[in-house]
PDB file of C-alpha atoms in Angstrom:
ATOM      1  CA  GLU A   1      38.976  34.513 -67.430  1.00 64.00           C
ATOM      2  CA  ALA A   2      38.584  33.988 -63.700  1.00 80.00           C
ATOM      3  CA  GLY A   3      35.991  31.462 -62.630  1.00 93.00           C
ATOM      4  CA  VAL A   4      33.322  31.596 -59.957  1.00 96.00           C
ATOM      5  CA  ALA A   5      34.861  32.229 -56.541  1.00 97.00           C
ATOM      6  CA  GLN A   6      33.395  30.998 -53.260  1.00 97.00           C
ATOM      7  CA  SER A   7      34.404  31.235 -49.630  1.00 97.00           C
ATOM      8  CA  PRO A   8      34.882  29.701 -47.216  1.00 97.00           C
ATOM      9  CA  ARG A   9      35.724  26.330 -48.720  1.00 96.00           C
ATOM     10  CA  TYR A  10      34.889  24.440 -45.535  1.00 97.00           C
ATOM     11  CA  LYS A  11      32.791  25.219 -42.495  1.00 97.00           C
ATOM     12  CA  ILE A  12      31.939  23.212 -39.401  1.00 98.00           C
ATOM     13  CA  ILE A  13      29.262  24.545 -37.049  1.00 97.00           C
ATOM     14  CA  GLU A  14      26.943  23.235 -34.385  1.00 97.00           C
ATOM     15  CA  LYS A  15      23.219  23.000 -34.928  1.00 96.00           C
ATOM     16  CA  ARG A  16      21.263  26.169 -34.229  1.00 96.00           C
ATOM     17  CA  GLN A  17      24.277  28.316 -35.113  1.00 97.00           C
ATOM     18  CA  SER A  18      24.263  30.625 -38.118  1.00 97.00           C
ATOM     19  CA  VAL A  19      26.566  30.559 -41.130  1.00 98.00           C
ATOM     20  CA  ALA A  20      27.114  32.650 -44.260  1.00 98.00           C
ATOM     21  CA  PHE A  21      28.626  31.805 -47.617  1.00 98.00           C
ATOM     22  CA  TRP A  22      29.987  34.239 -50.205  1.00 97.00           C
ATOM     23  CA  CYS A  23      30.082  33.997 -53.988  1.00 97.00           C
ATOM     24  CA  ASN A  24      31.679  36.132 -56.687  1.00 96.00           C
ATOM     25  CA  PRO A  25      30.467  35.177 -60.170  1.00 96.00           C
ATOM     26  CA  ILE A  26      32.320  35.335 -63.463  1.00 94.00           C
ATOM     27  CA  SER A  27      32.739  38.956 -64.502  1.00 92.00           C
ATOM     28  CA  GLY A  28      29.796  40.190 -66.542  1.00 90.00           C
ATOM     29  CA  HIS A  29      27.506  37.285 -65.699  1.00 92.00           C
ATOM     30  CA  ALA A  30      24.064  38.634 -64.908  1.00 90.00           C
ATOM     31  CA  THR A  31      22.553  35.429 -63.556  1.00 92.00           C
ATOM     32  CA  LEU A  32      23.678  33.834 -60.314  1.00 94.00           C
ATOM     33  CA  TYR A  33      22.482  30.577 -58.757  1.00 95.00           C
ATOM     34  CA  TRP A  34      22.855  28.911 -55.384  1.00 97.00           C
ATOM     35  CA  TYR A  35      22.566  25.122 -55.260  1.00 97.00           C
ATOM     36  CA  GLN A  36      22.595  22.638 -52.395  1.00 98.00           C
ATOM     37  CA  GLN A  37      24.208  19.268 -53.079  1.00 97.00           C
ATOM     38  CA  ILE A  38      23.697  16.586 -50.439  1.00 96.00           C
ATOM     39  CA  LEU A  39      26.089  13.624 -50.566  1.00 93.00           C
ATOM     40  CA  GLY A  40      24.995  11.164 -53.254  1.00 91.00           C
ATOM     41  CA  GLN A  41      22.493  13.579 -54.803  1.00 93.00           C
ATOM     42  CA  GLY A  42      22.543  15.983 -57.702  1.00 94.00           C
ATOM     43  CA  PRO A  43      22.607  19.733 -57.051  1.00 96.00           C
ATOM     44  CA  LYS A  44      19.258  21.256 -56.106  1.00 95.00           C
ATOM     45  CA  LEU A  45      18.519  24.881 -56.984  1.00 93.00           C
ATOM     46  CA  LEU A  46      17.879  27.073 -53.950  1.00 96.00           C
ATOM     47  CA  ILE A  47      17.663  30.518 -55.492  1.00 95.00           C
ATOM     48  CA  GLN A  48      18.328  32.291 -58.787  1.00 93.00           C
ATOM     49  CA  PHE A  49      19.163  35.973 -59.225  1.00 93.00           C
ATOM     50  CA  GLN A  50      19.011  38.079 -62.356  1.00 90.00           C
ATOM     51  CA  ASN A  51      21.261  41.061 -61.625  1.00 88.00           C
ATOM     52  CA  ASN A  52      20.159  41.998 -58.078  1.00 85.00           C
ATOM     53  CA  GLY A  53      16.600  40.676 -58.323  1.00 91.00           C
ATOM     54  CA  VAL A  54      15.279  37.244 -57.345  1.00 92.00           C
ATOM     55  CA  VAL A  55      13.671  35.348 -60.226  1.00 90.00           C
ATOM     56  CA  ASP A  56      13.188  31.946 -58.554  1.00 89.00           C
ATOM     57  CA  ASP A  57      13.348  31.069 -54.864  1.00 91.00           C
ATOM     58  CA  SER A  58      10.617  28.426 -54.891  1.00 89.00           C
ATOM     59  CA  GLN A  59      12.877  25.760 -53.330  1.00 90.00           C
ATOM     60  CA  LEU A  60      14.542  27.975 -50.734  1.00 95.00           C
ATOM     61  CA  PRO A  61      13.543  27.093 -47.126  1.00 94.00           C
ATOM     62  CA  LYS A  62      12.717  30.670 -46.293  1.00 94.00           C
ATOM     63  CA  ASP A  63      12.226  30.046 -42.576  1.00 95.00           C
ATOM     64  CA  ARG A  64      15.973  29.550 -42.178  1.00 97.00           C
ATOM     65  CA  PHE A  65      17.697  30.399 -45.463  1.00 97.00           C
ATOM     66  CA  SER A  66      18.179  33.851 -46.937  1.00 97.00           C
ATOM     67  CA  ALA A  67      20.206  35.211 -49.820  1.00 97.00           C
ATOM     68  CA  GLU A  68      21.008  38.573 -51.300  1.00 95.00           C
ATOM     69  CA  ARG A  69      22.845  40.076 -54.241  1.00 94.00           C
ATOM     70  CA  LEU A  70      22.779  43.743 -53.388  1.00 81.00           C
ATOM     71  CA  LYS A  71      24.850  45.289 -56.197  1.00 85.00           C
ATOM     72  CA  GLY A  72      24.178  42.678 -58.850  1.00 84.00           C
ATOM     73  CA  VAL A  73      27.616  41.108 -58.488  1.00 92.00           C
ATOM     74  CA  ASP A  74      28.596  39.281 -55.260  1.00 95.00           C
ATOM     75  CA  SER A  75      26.055  37.232 -53.371  1.00 97.00           C
ATOM     76  CA  THR A  76      25.696  35.916 -49.831  1.00 97.00           C
ATOM     77  CA  LEU A  77      23.701  32.884 -48.700  1.00 98.00           C
ATOM     78  CA  LYS A  78      22.864  32.627 -44.995  1.00 98.00           C
ATOM     79  CA  ILE A  79      21.474  29.833 -42.856  1.00 98.00           C
ATOM     80  CA  GLN A  80      20.040  30.721 -39.459  1.00 97.00           C
ATOM     81  CA  PRO A  81      19.576  28.540 -37.448  1.00 96.00           C
ATOM     82  CA  ALA A  82      21.334  25.565 -39.026  1.00 97.00           C
ATOM     83  CA  LYS A  83      19.977  22.023 -38.755  1.00 97.00           C
ATOM     84  CA  LEU A  84      21.796  18.701 -39.072  1.00 97.00           C
ATOM     85  CA  GLU A  85      20.162  18.104 -42.460  1.00 96.00           C
ATOM     86  CA  ASP A  86      21.776  21.275 -43.837  1.00 97.00           C
ATOM     87  CA  SER A  87      25.099  19.422 -44.037  1.00 98.00           C
ATOM     88  CA  ALA A  88      25.895  19.592 -47.739  1.00 97.00           C
ATOM     89  CA  VAL A  89      28.009  21.314 -50.351  1.00 97.00           C
ATOM     90  CA  TYR A  90      26.693  24.737 -51.315  1.00 98.00           C
ATOM     91  CA  LEU A  91      27.499  25.518 -54.912  1.00 98.00           C
ATOM     92  CA  CYS A  92      27.346  28.898 -56.549  1.00 97.00           C
ATOM     93  CA  ALA A  93      27.026  29.104 -60.322  1.00 96.00           C
ATOM     94  CA  SER A  94      26.725  31.911 -62.831  1.00 94.00           C
ATOM     95  CA  SER A  95      25.684  32.336 -66.439  1.00 90.00           C
ATOM     96  CA  ALA A  96      25.709  35.214 -68.875  1.00 87.00           C
ATOM     97  CA  SER A  97      21.926  35.232 -69.038  1.00 77.00           C
ATOM     98  CA  ARG A  98      18.920  33.161 -67.958  1.00 70.00           C
ATOM     99  CA  LEU A  99      18.057  31.926 -71.447  1.00 72.00           C
ATOM    100  CA  ALA A 100      17.209  28.247 -71.787  1.00 59.00           C
ATOM    101  CA  GLY A 101      20.469  27.265 -73.474  1.00 65.00           C
ATOM    102  CA  GLU A 102      22.831  29.331 -71.389  1.00 78.00           C
ATOM    103  CA  THR A 103      25.671  27.387 -69.773  1.00 85.00           C
ATOM    104  CA  GLN A 104      26.077  27.575 -66.019  1.00 90.00           C
ATOM    105  CA  TYR A 105      29.588  27.601 -64.589  1.00 92.00           C
ATOM    106  CA  PHE A 106      30.077  26.325 -61.062  1.00 95.00           C
ATOM    107  CA  GLY A 107      32.356  27.523 -58.305  1.00 96.00           C
ATOM    108  CA  PRO A 108      34.368  25.110 -56.097  1.00 96.00           C
ATOM    109  CA  GLY A 109      31.643  24.993 -53.455  1.00 97.00           C
ATOM    110  CA  THR A 110      31.501  25.395 -49.678  1.00 97.00           C
ATOM    111  CA  ARG A 111      31.356  22.161 -47.684  1.00 97.00           C
ATOM    112  CA  LEU A 112      29.197  22.615 -44.597  1.00 98.00           C
ATOM    113  CA  LEU A 113      29.101  20.144 -41.742  1.00 98.00           C
ATOM    114  CA  VAL A 114      26.510  20.723 -39.026  1.00 97.00           C
ATOM    115  CA  LEU A 115      27.183  18.836 -35.792  1.00 97.00           C
TER     116      LEU A 115
ATOM    117  CA  GLN B   1       7.160  17.723 -60.100  1.00 67.00           C
ATOM    118  CA  LYS B   2      10.058  17.767 -62.517  1.00 75.00           C
ATOM    119  CA  GLU B   3      12.124  14.610 -62.272  1.00 90.00           C
ATOM    120  CA  VAL B   4      15.367  13.536 -63.859  1.00 95.00           C
ATOM    121  CA  GLU B   5      16.249   9.877 -63.436  1.00 95.00           C
ATOM    122  CA  GLN B   6      19.648   8.259 -63.781  1.00 95.00           C
ATOM    123  CA  ASN B   7      20.992   4.863 -62.870  1.00 87.00           C
ATOM    124  CA  SER B   8      23.279   5.555 -59.906  1.00 82.00           C
ATOM    125  CA  GLY B   9      25.711   2.813 -60.888  1.00 84.00           C
ATOM    126  CA  PRO B  10      28.515   2.245 -60.412  1.00 91.00           C
ATOM    127  CA  LEU B  11      29.054   1.545 -64.075  1.00 95.00           C
ATOM    128  CA  SER B  12      32.349  -0.211 -64.684  1.00 96.00           C
ATOM    129  CA  VAL B  13      33.922  -0.409 -68.133  1.00 97.00           C
ATOM    130  CA  PRO B  14      37.398  -1.511 -69.243  1.00 97.00           C
ATOM    131  CA  GLU B  15      39.804   1.061 -70.614  1.00 97.00           C
ATOM    132  CA  GLY B  16      39.204   1.647 -74.322  1.00 97.00           C
ATOM    133  CA  ALA B  17      35.578   0.530 -74.227  1.00 97.00           C
ATOM    134  CA  ILE B  18      32.448   2.605 -74.853  1.00 97.00           C
ATOM    135  CA  ALA B  19      30.633   3.849 -71.755  1.00 97.00           C
ATOM    136  CA  SER B  20      26.909   4.485 -72.140  1.00 97.00           C
ATOM    137  CA  LEU B  21      25.120   6.712 -69.630  1.00 97.00           C
ATOM    138  CA  ASN B  22      21.371   7.157 -69.683  1.00 96.00           C
ATOM    139  CA  CYS B  23      18.890   9.703 -68.393  1.00 96.00           C
ATOM    140  CA  THR B  24      15.117  10.105 -68.535  1.00 96.00           C
ATOM    141  CA  TYR B  25      13.092  13.189 -67.663  1.00 95.00           C
ATOM    142  CA  SER B  26       9.463  13.791 -66.803  1.00 93.00           C
ATOM    143  CA  ASP B  27       8.687  17.305 -68.070  1.00 90.00           C
ATOM    144  CA  ARG B  28       7.782  17.398 -71.775  1.00 89.00           C
ATOM    145  CA  GLY B  29       8.356  21.150 -71.730  1.00 87.00           C
ATOM    146  CA  SER B  30      12.073  20.623 -71.227  1.00 88.00           C
ATOM    147  CA  GLN B  31      14.066  22.555 -73.760  1.00 86.00           C
ATOM    148  CA  SER B  32      17.767  21.965 -73.254  1.00 90.00           C
ATOM    149  CA  PHE B  33      19.811  19.116 -71.867  1.00 93.00           C
ATOM    150  CA  PHE B  34      23.242  19.120 -70.295  1.00 94.00           C
ATOM    151  CA  TRP B  35      25.816  16.583 -69.199  1.00 96.00           C
ATOM    152  CA  TYR B  36      28.143  17.559 -66.356  1.00 96.00           C
ATOM    153  CA  ARG B  37      31.092  15.597 -65.016  1.00 97.00           C
ATOM    154  CA  GLN B  38      31.891  15.743 -61.307  1.00 97.00           C
ATOM    155  CA  TYR B  39      35.076  14.335 -59.873  1.00 96.00           C
ATOM    156  CA  SER B  40      34.989  13.328 -56.230  1.00 93.00           C
ATOM    157  CA  GLY B  41      35.197  16.392 -54.024  1.00 91.00           C
ATOM    158  CA  LYS B  42      35.005  18.779 -56.968  1.00 94.00           C
ATOM    159  CA  SER B  43      32.280  20.905 -58.527  1.00 94.00           C
ATOM    160  CA  PRO B  44      30.383  19.951 -61.691  1.00 95.00           C
ATOM    161  CA  GLU B  45      31.951  20.869 -65.023  1.00 93.00           C
ATOM    162  CA  LEU B  46      30.054  20.995 -68.292  1.00 92.00           C
ATOM    163  CA  ILE B  47      30.879  18.322 -70.869  1.00 94.00           C
ATOM    164  CA  MET B  48      28.291  19.133 -73.499  1.00 92.00           C
ATOM    165  CA  PHE B  49      24.712  20.189 -74.150  1.00 92.00           C
ATOM    166  CA  ILE B  50      22.077  19.292 -76.707  1.00 94.00           C
ATOM    167  CA  TYR B  51      18.814  20.962 -77.756  1.00 91.00           C
ATOM    168  CA  SER B  52      17.599  19.062 -80.811  1.00 91.00           C
ATOM    169  CA  ASN B  53      16.638  15.458 -81.402  1.00 93.00           C
ATOM    170  CA  GLY B  54      19.454  13.303 -82.683  1.00 94.00           C
ATOM    171  CA  ASP B  55      23.144  13.033 -81.985  1.00 95.00           C
ATOM    172  CA  LYS B  56      25.752  15.645 -81.152  1.00 95.00           C
ATOM    173  CA  GLU B  57      29.422  14.722 -81.157  1.00 96.00           C
ATOM    174  CA  ASP B  58      32.322  16.449 -79.419  1.00 95.00           C
ATOM    175  CA  GLY B  59      35.585  14.557 -79.496  1.00 96.00           C
ATOM    176  CA  ARG B  60      35.147  11.250 -77.649  1.00 97.00           C
ATOM    177  CA  PHE B  61      31.710  12.281 -76.363  1.00 97.00           C
ATOM    178  CA  THR B  62      28.357  11.886 -78.118  1.00 97.00           C
ATOM    179  CA  ALA B  63      25.082  13.121 -76.667  1.00 97.00           C
ATOM    180  CA  GLN B  64      21.841  11.638 -77.943  1.00 97.00           C
ATOM    181  CA  LEU B  65      18.393  13.141 -77.456  1.00 97.00           C
ATOM    182  CA  ASN B  66      14.984  11.607 -78.094  1.00 96.00           C
ATOM    183  CA  LYS B  67      12.276  14.034 -76.984  1.00 94.00           C
ATOM    184  CA  ALA B  68       9.431  11.657 -77.881  1.00 94.00           C
ATOM    185  CA  SER B  69      10.833   9.090 -75.457  1.00 95.00           C
ATOM    186  CA  GLN B  70      12.045  11.790 -73.004  1.00 95.00           C
ATOM    187  CA  TYR B  71      15.465  10.207 -73.065  1.00 95.00           C
ATOM    188  CA  VAL B  72      19.001  11.588 -73.146  1.00 97.00           C
ATOM    189  CA  SER B  73      22.194   9.609 -73.279  1.00 97.00           C
ATOM    190  CA  LEU B  74      25.931  10.206 -73.254  1.00 97.00           C
ATOM    191  CA  LEU B  75      28.387   7.901 -74.977  1.00 97.00           C
ATOM    192  CA  ILE B  76      32.075   8.039 -74.123  1.00 97.00           C
ATOM    193  CA  ARG B  77      34.269   6.326 -76.698  1.00 98.00           C
ATOM    194  CA  ASP B  78      37.749   4.990 -75.933  1.00 98.00           C
ATOM    195  CA  SER B  79      37.127   5.384 -72.192  1.00 97.00           C
ATOM    196  CA  GLN B  80      40.136   6.402 -70.122  1.00 97.00           C
ATOM    197  CA  PRO B  81      40.790   6.009 -66.384  1.00 97.00           C
ATOM    198  CA  SER B  82      40.624   9.829 -66.191  1.00 97.00           C
ATOM    199  CA  ASP B  83      36.960   9.581 -67.232  1.00 97.00           C
ATOM    200  CA  SER B  84      36.195   7.931 -63.880  1.00 97.00           C
ATOM    201  CA  ALA B  85      33.765  10.349 -62.232  1.00 97.00           C
ATOM    202  CA  THR B  86      30.082  10.925 -61.557  1.00 97.00           C
ATOM    203  CA  TYR B  87      28.137  12.096 -64.602  1.00 97.00           C
ATOM    204  CA  LEU B  88      25.181  14.371 -63.942  1.00 97.00           C
ATOM    205  CA  CYS B  89      22.329  14.791 -66.386  1.00 97.00           C
ATOM    206  CA  ALA B  90      20.612  18.175 -66.145  1.00 94.00           C
ATOM    207  CA  VAL B  91      17.430  19.312 -67.837  1.00 93.00           C
ATOM    208  CA  ARG B  92      16.337  22.913 -68.301  1.00 89.00           C
ATOM    209  CA  THR B  93      12.615  23.624 -68.135  1.00 82.00           C
ATOM    210  CA  PRO B  94      10.564  26.785 -67.767  1.00 77.00           C
ATOM    211  CA  GLY B  95      10.239  27.527 -64.060  1.00 68.00           C
ATOM    212  CA  ALA B  96       9.016  30.286 -61.795  1.00 62.00           C
ATOM    213  CA  GLY B  97      10.086  33.407 -63.653  1.00 64.00           C
ATOM    214  CA  SER B  98      12.900  31.792 -65.564  1.00 71.00           C
ATOM    215  CA  TYR B  99      14.346  28.509 -66.707  1.00 77.00           C
ATOM    216  CA  GLN B 100      15.180  26.013 -63.990  1.00 82.00           C
ATOM    217  CA  LEU B 101      17.972  23.447 -64.220  1.00 87.00           C
ATOM    218  CA  THR B 102      17.013  20.120 -62.634  1.00 91.00           C
ATOM    219  CA  PHE B 103      19.753  17.567 -62.010  1.00 95.00           C
ATOM    220  CA  GLY B 104      19.622  13.826 -61.743  1.00 95.00           C
ATOM    221  CA  LYS B 105      21.425  12.041 -58.920  1.00 95.00           C
ATOM    222  CA  GLY B 106      24.277  11.122 -61.237  1.00 96.00           C
ATOM    223  CA  THR B 107      25.830   7.912 -62.510  1.00 96.00           C
ATOM    224  CA  LYS B 108      29.210   6.909 -61.122  1.00 96.00           C
ATOM    225  CA  LEU B 109      31.519   5.669 -63.866  1.00 97.00           C
ATOM    226  CA  SER B 110      34.621   3.635 -63.167  1.00 97.00           C
ATOM    227  CA  VAL B 111      37.043   2.946 -66.019  1.00 97.00           C
ATOM    228  CA  ILE B 112      39.226  -0.036 -65.223  1.00 96.00           C
ATOM    229  CA  PRO B 113      42.821   0.076 -66.585  1.00 95.00           C
TER     230      PRO B 113
END
């Protein structure tokens, strides 16, 4: 079974530029998550999708971050404009459902450096 | 605010010893508890999960949960150098519209040959 795919793996941009990340979850997984992991911290949930609908975006900085999952499969996370403090690893994860005990499987992440 | 606390370490143990990793959480409504391992530069991978009070064993790993004390631990028996990584405790609680997974900052484990 193929895992969660993400691209690009690395991205370097200057502040105030925009950037987009792509995620393809495990086949059949209805729930998709985007996390931000700053160096030395644990992952922090940004947004959670159930199929193509948002179920939790309470920690997403909506003035600069946006995400979509138009067909209930792939997802894109965008930052516009980027700030220095956005430098982090952006992790995509998926699970078969959003039940309390459901295991989340993580992709390899996209490392973003904002200069 | 939901908080998950871990000692950041580093925790150093000799090869073959037992490594003990601890985690406390603030939300009494938490329902499921996960331990992830993260090697440097890699993404988190699930080691094991626990829902009920008591112990759960899987090979060299044992997870312990005490909901009254809001405490979760992970024991690694016969520690190997390949166990050297950061261990993330994650707690699942009801959130806005679904269940939210909150991670601790992680404990860095170093197993000395």
